[in-house]
Amino acid sequence: MSNRPTNLLLASLSAADLNLLGPHLKPVELQQHKVLFEASDSISAVYFPYDAVISLVVTLSTGEAIEAAMVGRDGVVGASAALDGRISLSRAIVQIGGHGVTCPVDVLKQAARQSETLHALLIRHEQVVYAQAQQTAACNVTHTIEERLARWLLRARDLSQSDTLPFTQEFLGEMLGVRRTSVSVVAHTLQQAGFLKYARGRIQIADLEGLRQSACECYDTVSKYYDRLLGNFPNR
Ligand SMILES: [Zn+2]
């Protein structure tokens, strides 16, 4: 593993805590659409994404899969299992393919037993994921589809560090829990305003400031939770 991990949670660790994990972290390529685990699965490995973006989604018996939280370079996927959470509460699916590092859950569990600071960080991280899911629940019933779409694209951009996002309108509708036709209308408005461009199943953010203006407060609220989690990390 490189000396300078590009996962911000790992980068925020003290040298002592990083030493507990570092030798066990293996590079992993996370391919788009790969399911890391389903709800109720027991979790055997945790993932610290670099540029990959993972959605935690709630699946319903009718086939819908609505996103509750998005995890990427500012977090870790599956760490609740290292805190004795045992099973996954949601499906974890790779929304934007990319890279990261992985280690067995037992390694993280053991490290968290050895280090109080690491244990505390993992608990704070799970709280932030919970806070994000709460925010999403409030957002989905309160804010407009345009605000929600803008919020969603901004977070995906922050995590992937790319202005080009591999999402179709069908997919966005599914994640936001709205009809594809509603997403099309809103996407068209954002495109007309010059904030977004579309090409072959990809969305390009053309005017970041404009898109920020279009997003609801939930984008900033969630960003602030992560800033606080990551403490004084100097590059953020
Ligand atoms: Zn909102």
PDB file of C-alpha atoms and ligand atoms in Angstrom:
ATOM      1  CA  MET A   1       0.000   0.000   0.000  1.00  0.00           C
ATOM      2  CA  SER A   2       1.240   3.515  -0.724  1.00  0.00           C
ATOM      3  CA  ASN A   3       2.349   5.756   2.111  1.00  0.00           C
ATOM      4  CA  ARG A   4      -0.318   8.270   1.252  1.00  0.00           C
ATOM      5  CA  PRO A   5      -3.693   6.551   1.066  1.00  0.00           C
ATOM      6  CA  THR A   6      -6.278   8.515  -0.830  1.00  0.00           C
ATOM      7  CA  ASN A   7      -9.059   7.291   1.412  1.00  0.00           C
ATOM      8  CA  LEU A   8      -9.607  10.263   3.733  1.00  0.00           C
ATOM      9  CA  LEU A   9     -10.674   8.118   6.678  1.00  0.00           C
ATOM     10  CA  LEU A  10      -7.425   6.130   6.492  1.00  0.00           C
ATOM     11  CA  ALA A  11      -5.494   9.350   5.964  1.00  0.00           C
ATOM     12  CA  SER A  12      -6.998  10.758   9.167  1.00  0.00           C
ATOM     13  CA  LEU A  13      -5.611   7.865  11.254  1.00  0.00           C
ATOM     14  CA  SER A  14      -2.627   8.305  13.541  1.00  0.00           C
ATOM     15  CA  ALA A  15       0.535   6.499  12.428  1.00  0.00           C
ATOM     16  CA  ALA A  16      -0.017   3.955  15.220  1.00  0.00           C
ATOM     17  CA  ASP A  17      -3.573   3.175  14.096  1.00  0.00           C
ATOM     18  CA  LEU A  18      -2.573   3.005  10.452  1.00  0.00           C
ATOM     19  CA  ASN A  19       0.187   0.559  11.387  1.00  0.00           C
ATOM     20  CA  LEU A  20      -2.420  -1.799  12.847  1.00  0.00           C
ATOM     21  CA  LEU A  21      -4.242  -1.953   9.516  1.00  0.00           C
ATOM     22  CA  GLY A  22      -1.645  -1.055   6.893  1.00  0.00           C
ATOM     23  CA  PRO A  23       0.014  -4.479   6.532  1.00  0.00           C
ATOM     24  CA  HIS A  24      -3.395  -6.109   5.960  1.00  0.00           C
ATOM     25  CA  LEU A  25      -4.846  -3.667   3.441  1.00  0.00           C
ATOM     26  CA  LYS A  26      -4.949  -5.036  -0.092  1.00  0.00           C
ATOM     27  CA  PRO A  27      -5.675  -3.015  -3.228  1.00  0.00           C
ATOM     28  CA  VAL A  28      -9.036  -3.854  -4.768  1.00  0.00           C
ATOM     29  CA  GLU A  29     -10.737  -2.884  -7.993  1.00  0.00           C
ATOM     30  CA  LEU A  30     -14.436  -2.245  -7.467  1.00  0.00           C
ATOM     31  CA  GLN A  31     -16.384  -2.688 -10.691  1.00  0.00           C
ATOM     32  CA  GLN A  32     -19.513  -0.690 -11.384  1.00  0.00           C
ATOM     33  CA  HIS A  33     -22.721  -2.551 -10.375  1.00  0.00           C
ATOM     34  CA  LYS A  34     -20.864  -5.109  -8.248  1.00  0.00           C
ATOM     35  CA  VAL A  35     -22.827  -5.957  -5.082  1.00  0.00           C
ATOM     36  CA  LEU A  36     -20.429  -6.087  -2.121  1.00  0.00           C
ATOM     37  CA  PHE A  37     -23.109  -7.494   0.132  1.00  0.00           C
ATOM     38  CA  GLU A  38     -26.872  -7.826   0.359  1.00  0.00           C
ATOM     39  CA  ALA A  39     -29.051  -6.848   3.311  1.00  0.00           C
ATOM     40  CA  SER A  40     -28.873  -9.601   5.969  1.00  0.00           C
ATOM     41  CA  ASP A  41     -25.585 -10.948   4.575  1.00  0.00           C
ATOM     42  CA  SER A  42     -22.868 -11.484   7.093  1.00  0.00           C
ATOM     43  CA  ILE A  43     -19.941  -9.249   6.213  1.00  0.00           C
ATOM     44  CA  SER A  44     -16.495 -10.771   5.768  1.00  0.00           C
ATOM     45  CA  ALA A  45     -14.510  -7.854   4.331  1.00  0.00           C
ATOM     46  CA  VAL A  46     -14.506  -4.084   4.684  1.00  0.00           C
ATOM     47  CA  TYR A  47     -13.700  -1.643   1.897  1.00  0.00           C
ATOM     48  CA  PHE A  48     -12.012   1.755   2.039  1.00  0.00           C
ATOM     49  CA  PRO A  49     -12.806   3.324  -1.361  1.00  0.00           C
ATOM     50  CA  TYR A  50     -10.353   5.653  -3.097  1.00  0.00           C
ATOM     51  CA  ASP A  51     -12.310   6.852  -6.128  1.00  0.00           C
ATOM     52  CA  ALA A  52     -15.020   4.158  -6.199  1.00  0.00           C
ATOM     53  CA  VAL A  53     -18.467   5.175  -4.951  1.00  0.00           C
ATOM     54  CA  ILE A  54     -20.728   2.736  -3.098  1.00  0.00           C
ATOM     55  CA  SER A  55     -24.434   3.171  -2.440  1.00  0.00           C
ATOM     56  CA  LEU A  56     -26.183   1.661   0.541  1.00  0.00           C
ATOM     57  CA  VAL A  57     -29.632   0.870  -0.767  1.00  0.00           C
ATOM     58  CA  VAL A  58     -32.854  -0.381   0.752  1.00  0.00           C
ATOM     59  CA  THR A  59     -34.544  -3.040  -1.357  1.00  0.00           C
ATOM     60  CA  LEU A  60     -38.274  -3.667  -1.351  1.00  0.00           C
ATOM     61  CA  SER A  61     -40.200  -6.826  -2.231  1.00  0.00           C
ATOM     62  CA  THR A  62     -41.550  -5.077  -5.336  1.00  0.00           C
ATOM     63  CA  GLY A  63     -38.034  -4.720  -6.714  1.00  0.00           C
ATOM     64  CA  GLU A  64     -37.367  -1.069  -5.970  1.00  0.00           C
ATOM     65  CA  ALA A  65     -33.942  -0.207  -4.583  1.00  0.00           C
ATOM     66  CA  ILE A  66     -33.782   3.248  -2.995  1.00  0.00           C
ATOM     67  CA  GLU A  67     -30.538   4.774  -1.836  1.00  0.00           C
ATOM     68  CA  ALA A  68     -30.126   5.577   1.863  1.00  0.00           C
ATOM     69  CA  ALA A  69     -26.488   6.709   1.846  1.00  0.00           C
ATOM     70  CA  MET A  70     -23.499   7.088  -0.447  1.00  0.00           C
ATOM     71  CA  VAL A  71     -20.058   6.056   0.806  1.00  0.00           C
ATOM     72  CA  GLY A  72     -16.705   6.739  -0.817  1.00  0.00           C
ATOM     73  CA  ARG A  73     -13.278   8.182  -0.105  1.00  0.00           C
ATOM     74  CA  ASP A  74     -14.496   9.841   3.105  1.00  0.00           C
ATOM     75  CA  GLY A  75     -15.692   6.565   4.613  1.00  0.00           C
ATOM     76  CA  VAL A  76     -15.587   2.777   4.830  1.00  0.00           C
ATOM     77  CA  VAL A  77     -18.082   0.105   3.772  1.00  0.00           C
ATOM     78  CA  GLY A  78     -18.929  -2.754   6.114  1.00  0.00           C
ATOM     79  CA  ALA A  79     -17.238  -1.418   9.250  1.00  0.00           C
ATOM     80  CA  SER A  80     -20.344  -1.967  11.383  1.00  0.00           C
ATOM     81  CA  ALA A  81     -19.406  -5.661  11.303  1.00  0.00           C
ATOM     82  CA  ALA A  82     -16.125  -4.810  13.039  1.00  0.00           C
ATOM     83  CA  LEU A  83     -18.231  -3.250  15.817  1.00  0.00           C
ATOM     84  CA  ASP A  84     -20.168  -6.521  16.169  1.00  0.00           C
ATOM     85  CA  GLY A  85     -22.985  -5.378  13.880  1.00  0.00           C
ATOM     86  CA  ARG A  86     -22.808  -8.895  12.386  1.00  0.00           C
ATOM     87  CA  ILE A  87     -25.078  -8.485   9.385  1.00  0.00           C
ATOM     88  CA  SER A  88     -25.491  -5.812   6.757  1.00  0.00           C
ATOM     89  CA  LEU A  89     -28.611  -3.648   7.082  1.00  0.00           C
ATOM     90  CA  SER A  90     -28.621  -2.709   3.404  1.00  0.00           C
ATOM     91  CA  ARG A  91     -27.352  -3.735  -0.007  1.00  0.00           C
ATOM     92  CA  ALA A  92     -23.951  -2.232  -0.767  1.00  0.00           C
ATOM     93  CA  ILE A  93     -23.527  -1.737  -4.515  1.00  0.00           C
ATOM     94  CA  VAL A  94     -20.741  -0.061  -6.471  1.00  0.00           C
ATOM     95  CA  GLN A  95     -22.281   2.907  -8.305  1.00  0.00           C
ATOM     96  CA  ILE A  96     -19.082   4.278  -9.767  1.00  0.00           C
ATOM     97  CA  GLY A  97     -16.310   1.794 -10.425  1.00  0.00           C
ATOM     98  CA  GLY A  98     -12.832   2.550  -9.176  1.00  0.00           C
ATOM     99  CA  HIS A  99     -10.185   1.564  -6.695  1.00  0.00           C
ATOM    100  CA  GLY A 100      -9.779   1.173  -2.976  1.00  0.00           C
ATOM    101  CA  VAL A 101      -8.296  -1.121  -0.381  1.00  0.00           C
ATOM    102  CA  THR A 102      -9.884  -3.965   1.524  1.00  0.00           C
ATOM    103  CA  CYS A 103      -9.160  -6.084   4.592  1.00  0.00           C
ATOM    104  CA  PRO A 104     -10.948  -8.903   6.406  1.00  0.00           C
ATOM    105  CA  VAL A 105     -13.502  -7.763   8.996  1.00  0.00           C
ATOM    106  CA  ASP A 106     -11.638  -9.707  11.670  1.00  0.00           C
ATOM    107  CA  VAL A 107      -8.532  -7.585  11.107  1.00  0.00           C
ATOM    108  CA  LEU A 108     -10.464  -4.362  11.607  1.00  0.00           C
ATOM    109  CA  LYS A 109     -12.265  -5.847  14.613  1.00  0.00           C
ATOM    110  CA  GLN A 110      -8.978  -6.844  16.215  1.00  0.00           C
ATOM    111  CA  ALA A 111      -7.434  -3.424  15.493  1.00  0.00           C
ATOM    112  CA  ALA A 112     -10.474  -1.660  16.999  1.00  0.00           C
ATOM    113  CA  ARG A 113     -10.042  -3.748  20.168  1.00  0.00           C
ATOM    114  CA  GLN A 114      -6.405  -2.710  20.388  1.00  0.00           C
ATOM    115  CA  SER A 115      -6.942   0.989  19.741  1.00  0.00           C
ATOM    116  CA  GLU A 116      -9.475   3.161  21.514  1.00  0.00           C
ATOM    117  CA  THR A 117      -9.045   5.961  18.990  1.00  0.00           C
ATOM    118  CA  LEU A 118      -9.730   3.654  16.046  1.00  0.00           C
ATOM    119  CA  HIS A 119     -12.740   2.178  17.836  1.00  0.00           C
ATOM    120  CA  ALA A 120     -14.086   5.691  18.494  1.00  0.00           C
ATOM    121  CA  LEU A 121     -13.533   6.711  14.862  1.00  0.00           C
ATOM    122  CA  LEU A 122     -15.464   3.683  13.584  1.00  0.00           C
ATOM    123  CA  ILE A 123     -18.379   4.484  15.888  1.00  0.00           C
ATOM    124  CA  ARG A 124     -18.373   8.111  14.746  1.00  0.00           C
ATOM    125  CA  HIS A 125     -18.299   6.932  11.130  1.00  0.00           C
ATOM    126  CA  GLU A 126     -21.338   4.683  11.631  1.00  0.00           C
ATOM    127  CA  GLN A 127     -23.144   7.639  13.226  1.00  0.00           C
ATOM    128  CA  VAL A 128     -22.386   9.766  10.160  1.00  0.00           C
ATOM    129  CA  VAL A 129     -23.757   7.065   7.843  1.00  0.00           C
ATOM    130  CA  TYR A 130     -26.871   6.951  10.023  1.00  0.00           C
ATOM    131  CA  ALA A 131     -27.131  10.736   9.928  1.00  0.00           C
ATOM    132  CA  GLN A 132     -26.838  10.631   6.148  1.00  0.00           C
ATOM    133  CA  ALA A 133     -29.654   8.050   5.948  1.00  0.00           C
ATOM    134  CA  GLN A 134     -31.838  10.221   8.210  1.00  0.00           C
ATOM    135  CA  GLN A 135     -31.138  13.238   6.027  1.00  0.00           C
ATOM    136  CA  THR A 136     -32.031  11.230   2.922  1.00  0.00           C
ATOM    137  CA  ALA A 137     -35.351  10.167   4.463  1.00  0.00           C
ATOM    138  CA  ALA A 138     -36.257  13.783   5.261  1.00  0.00           C
ATOM    139  CA  CYS A 139     -34.975  14.972   1.876  1.00  0.00           C
ATOM    140  CA  ASN A 140     -37.013  12.423  -0.097  1.00  0.00           C
ATOM    141  CA  VAL A 141     -40.314  13.602   1.355  1.00  0.00           C
ATOM    142  CA  THR A 142     -39.571  17.331   1.562  1.00  0.00           C
ATOM    143  CA  HIS A 143     -37.325  18.561  -1.220  1.00  0.00           C
ATOM    144  CA  THR A 144     -38.010  18.826  -4.937  1.00  0.00           C
ATOM    145  CA  ILE A 145     -36.685  16.298  -7.418  1.00  0.00           C
ATOM    146  CA  GLU A 146     -34.468  19.008  -8.904  1.00  0.00           C
ATOM    147  CA  GLU A 147     -32.896  19.762  -5.508  1.00  0.00           C
ATOM    148  CA  ARG A 148     -32.445  16.065  -4.785  1.00  0.00           C
ATOM    149  CA  LEU A 149     -30.903  15.302  -8.158  1.00  0.00           C
ATOM    150  CA  ALA A 150     -28.442  18.189  -7.764  1.00  0.00           C
ATOM    151  CA  ARG A 151     -27.563  17.066  -4.239  1.00  0.00           C
ATOM    152  CA  TRP A 152     -27.008  13.503  -5.397  1.00  0.00           C
ATOM    153  CA  LEU A 153     -24.771  14.466  -8.322  1.00  0.00           C
ATOM    154  CA  LEU A 154     -22.687  16.781  -6.126  1.00  0.00           C
ATOM    155  CA  ARG A 155     -21.955  14.057  -3.594  1.00  0.00           C
ATOM    156  CA  ALA A 156     -21.136  11.560  -6.368  1.00  0.00           C
ATOM    157  CA  ARG A 157     -18.752  14.145  -7.821  1.00  0.00           C
ATOM    158  CA  ASP A 158     -17.038  14.785  -4.464  1.00  0.00           C
ATOM    159  CA  LEU A 159     -16.456  11.079  -3.917  1.00  0.00           C
ATOM    160  CA  SER A 160     -15.353  10.127  -7.428  1.00  0.00           C
ATOM    161  CA  GLN A 161     -13.459  13.408  -7.913  1.00  0.00           C
ATOM    162  CA  SER A 162     -14.726  13.520 -11.459  1.00  0.00           C
ATOM    163  CA  ASP A 163     -17.086  15.888 -13.248  1.00  0.00           C
ATOM    164  CA  THR A 164     -18.196  13.059 -15.540  1.00  0.00           C
ATOM    165  CA  LEU A 165     -20.551  10.544 -13.941  1.00  0.00           C
ATOM    166  CA  PRO A 166     -21.618   7.235 -15.544  1.00  0.00           C
ATOM    167  CA  PHE A 167     -25.333   7.483 -14.799  1.00  0.00           C
ATOM    168  CA  THR A 168     -28.385   7.052 -16.999  1.00  0.00           C
ATOM    169  CA  GLN A 169     -31.672   8.788 -16.218  1.00  0.00           C
ATOM    170  CA  GLU A 170     -33.327   5.409 -15.492  1.00  0.00           C
ATOM    171  CA  PHE A 171     -30.704   4.746 -12.879  1.00  0.00           C
ATOM    172  CA  LEU A 172     -31.032   8.194 -11.295  1.00  0.00           C
ATOM    173  CA  GLY A 173     -34.788   7.737 -11.065  1.00  0.00           C
ATOM    174  CA  GLU A 174     -34.319   4.435  -9.302  1.00  0.00           C
ATOM    175  CA  MET A 175     -31.824   5.827  -6.773  1.00  0.00           C
ATOM    176  CA  LEU A 176     -34.018   8.839  -6.001  1.00  0.00           C
ATOM    177  CA  GLY A 177     -37.182   6.741  -5.922  1.00  0.00           C
ATOM    178  CA  VAL A 178     -38.947   8.757  -8.628  1.00  0.00           C
ATOM    179  CA  ARG A 179     -40.293   7.986 -12.095  1.00  0.00           C
ATOM    180  CA  ARG A 180     -37.896   8.156 -14.994  1.00  0.00           C
ATOM    181  CA  THR A 181     -40.159  10.725 -16.694  1.00  0.00           C
ATOM    182  CA  SER A 182     -39.890  13.037 -13.662  1.00  0.00           C
ATOM    183  CA  VAL A 183     -36.111  12.746 -13.728  1.00  0.00           C
ATOM    184  CA  SER A 184     -36.119  13.513 -17.469  1.00  0.00           C
ATOM    185  CA  VAL A 185     -38.063  16.731 -16.940  1.00  0.00           C
ATOM    186  CA  VAL A 186     -35.766  17.918 -14.168  1.00  0.00           C
ATOM    187  CA  ALA A 187     -32.613  16.822 -15.984  1.00  0.00           C
ATOM    188  CA  HIS A 188     -33.779  18.747 -19.033  1.00  0.00           C
ATOM    189  CA  THR A 189     -34.237  21.890 -16.917  1.00  0.00           C
ATOM    190  CA  LEU A 190     -30.730  21.567 -15.477  1.00  0.00           C
ATOM    191  CA  GLN A 191     -29.381  20.964 -18.968  1.00  0.00           C
ATOM    192  CA  GLN A 192     -31.184  24.025 -20.373  1.00  0.00           C
ATOM    193  CA  ALA A 193     -29.662  26.091 -17.561  1.00  0.00           C
ATOM    194  CA  GLY A 194     -26.223  24.890 -18.698  1.00  0.00           C
ATOM    195  CA  PHE A 195     -25.465  23.081 -15.424  1.00  0.00           C
ATOM    196  CA  LEU A 196     -25.329  19.564 -16.936  1.00  0.00           C
ATOM    197  CA  LYS A 197     -24.515  17.918 -20.263  1.00  0.00           C
ATOM    198  CA  TYR A 198     -25.417  14.417 -21.417  1.00  0.00           C
ATOM    199  CA  ALA A 199     -23.556  12.088 -23.717  1.00  0.00           C
ATOM    200  CA  ARG A 200     -23.963   8.329 -24.180  1.00  0.00           C
ATOM    201  CA  GLY A 201     -25.245   7.406 -20.760  1.00  0.00           C
ATOM    202  CA  ARG A 202     -22.912   9.801 -18.973  1.00  0.00           C
ATOM    203  CA  ILE A 203     -23.626  13.050 -17.204  1.00  0.00           C
ATOM    204  CA  GLN A 204     -21.120  15.854 -17.219  1.00  0.00           C
ATOM    205  CA  ILE A 205     -21.261  18.614 -14.638  1.00  0.00           C
ATOM    206  CA  ALA A 206     -20.754  21.746 -16.734  1.00  0.00           C
ATOM    207  CA  ASP A 207     -21.418  24.441 -14.134  1.00  0.00           C
ATOM    208  CA  LEU A 208     -20.541  23.385 -10.602  1.00  0.00           C
ATOM    209  CA  GLU A 209     -21.650  26.627  -8.969  1.00  0.00           C
ATOM    210  CA  GLY A 210     -24.989  26.499 -10.772  1.00  0.00           C
ATOM    211  CA  LEU A 211     -25.547  22.920  -9.643  1.00  0.00           C
ATOM    212  CA  ARG A 212     -24.690  23.888  -6.047  1.00  0.00           C
ATOM    213  CA  GLN A 213     -27.289  26.639  -6.190  1.00  0.00           C
ATOM    214  CA  SER A 214     -29.852  24.074  -7.376  1.00  0.00           C
ATOM    215  CA  ALA A 215     -29.186  21.594  -4.541  1.00  0.00           C
ATOM    216  CA  CYS A 216     -31.110  21.520  -1.264  1.00  0.00           C
ATOM    217  CA  GLU A 217     -29.475  22.136   2.120  1.00  0.00           C
ATOM    218  CA  CYS A 218     -28.967  18.384   2.578  1.00  0.00           C
ATOM    219  CA  TYR A 219     -25.798  18.433   0.468  1.00  0.00           C
ATOM    220  CA  ASP A 220     -24.096  20.913   2.829  1.00  0.00           C
ATOM    221  CA  THR A 221     -25.482  19.218   5.933  1.00  0.00           C
ATOM    222  CA  VAL A 222     -24.033  15.833   4.974  1.00  0.00           C
ATOM    223  CA  SER A 223     -20.722  17.398   3.859  1.00  0.00           C
ATOM    224  CA  LYS A 224     -20.402  19.027   7.280  1.00  0.00           C
ATOM    225  CA  TYR A 225     -20.961  15.707   9.080  1.00  0.00           C
ATOM    226  CA  TYR A 226     -18.069  14.220   7.101  1.00  0.00           C
ATOM    227  CA  ASP A 227     -15.832  17.246   7.685  1.00  0.00           C
ATOM    228  CA  ARG A 228     -16.356  16.860  11.404  1.00  0.00           C
ATOM    229  CA  LEU A 229     -15.717  13.103  11.241  1.00  0.00           C
ATOM    230  CA  LEU A 230     -12.436  13.638   9.450  1.00  0.00           C
ATOM    231  CA  GLY A 231     -11.376  16.288  11.941  1.00  0.00           C
ATOM    232  CA  ASN A 232      -8.367  18.349  11.062  1.00  0.00           C
ATOM    233  CA  PHE A 233      -7.350  16.495   7.966  1.00  0.00           C
ATOM    234  CA  PRO A 234      -5.298  19.222   6.241  1.00  0.00           C
ATOM    235  CA  ASN A 235      -6.307  18.598   2.614  1.00  0.00           C
ATOM    236  CA  ARG A 236      -9.985  19.058   3.175  1.00  0.00           C
TER     237      ARG A 236
HETATM  238 ZN    ZN B   1     -32.693  17.652   0.597  1.00  0.00          ZN
END
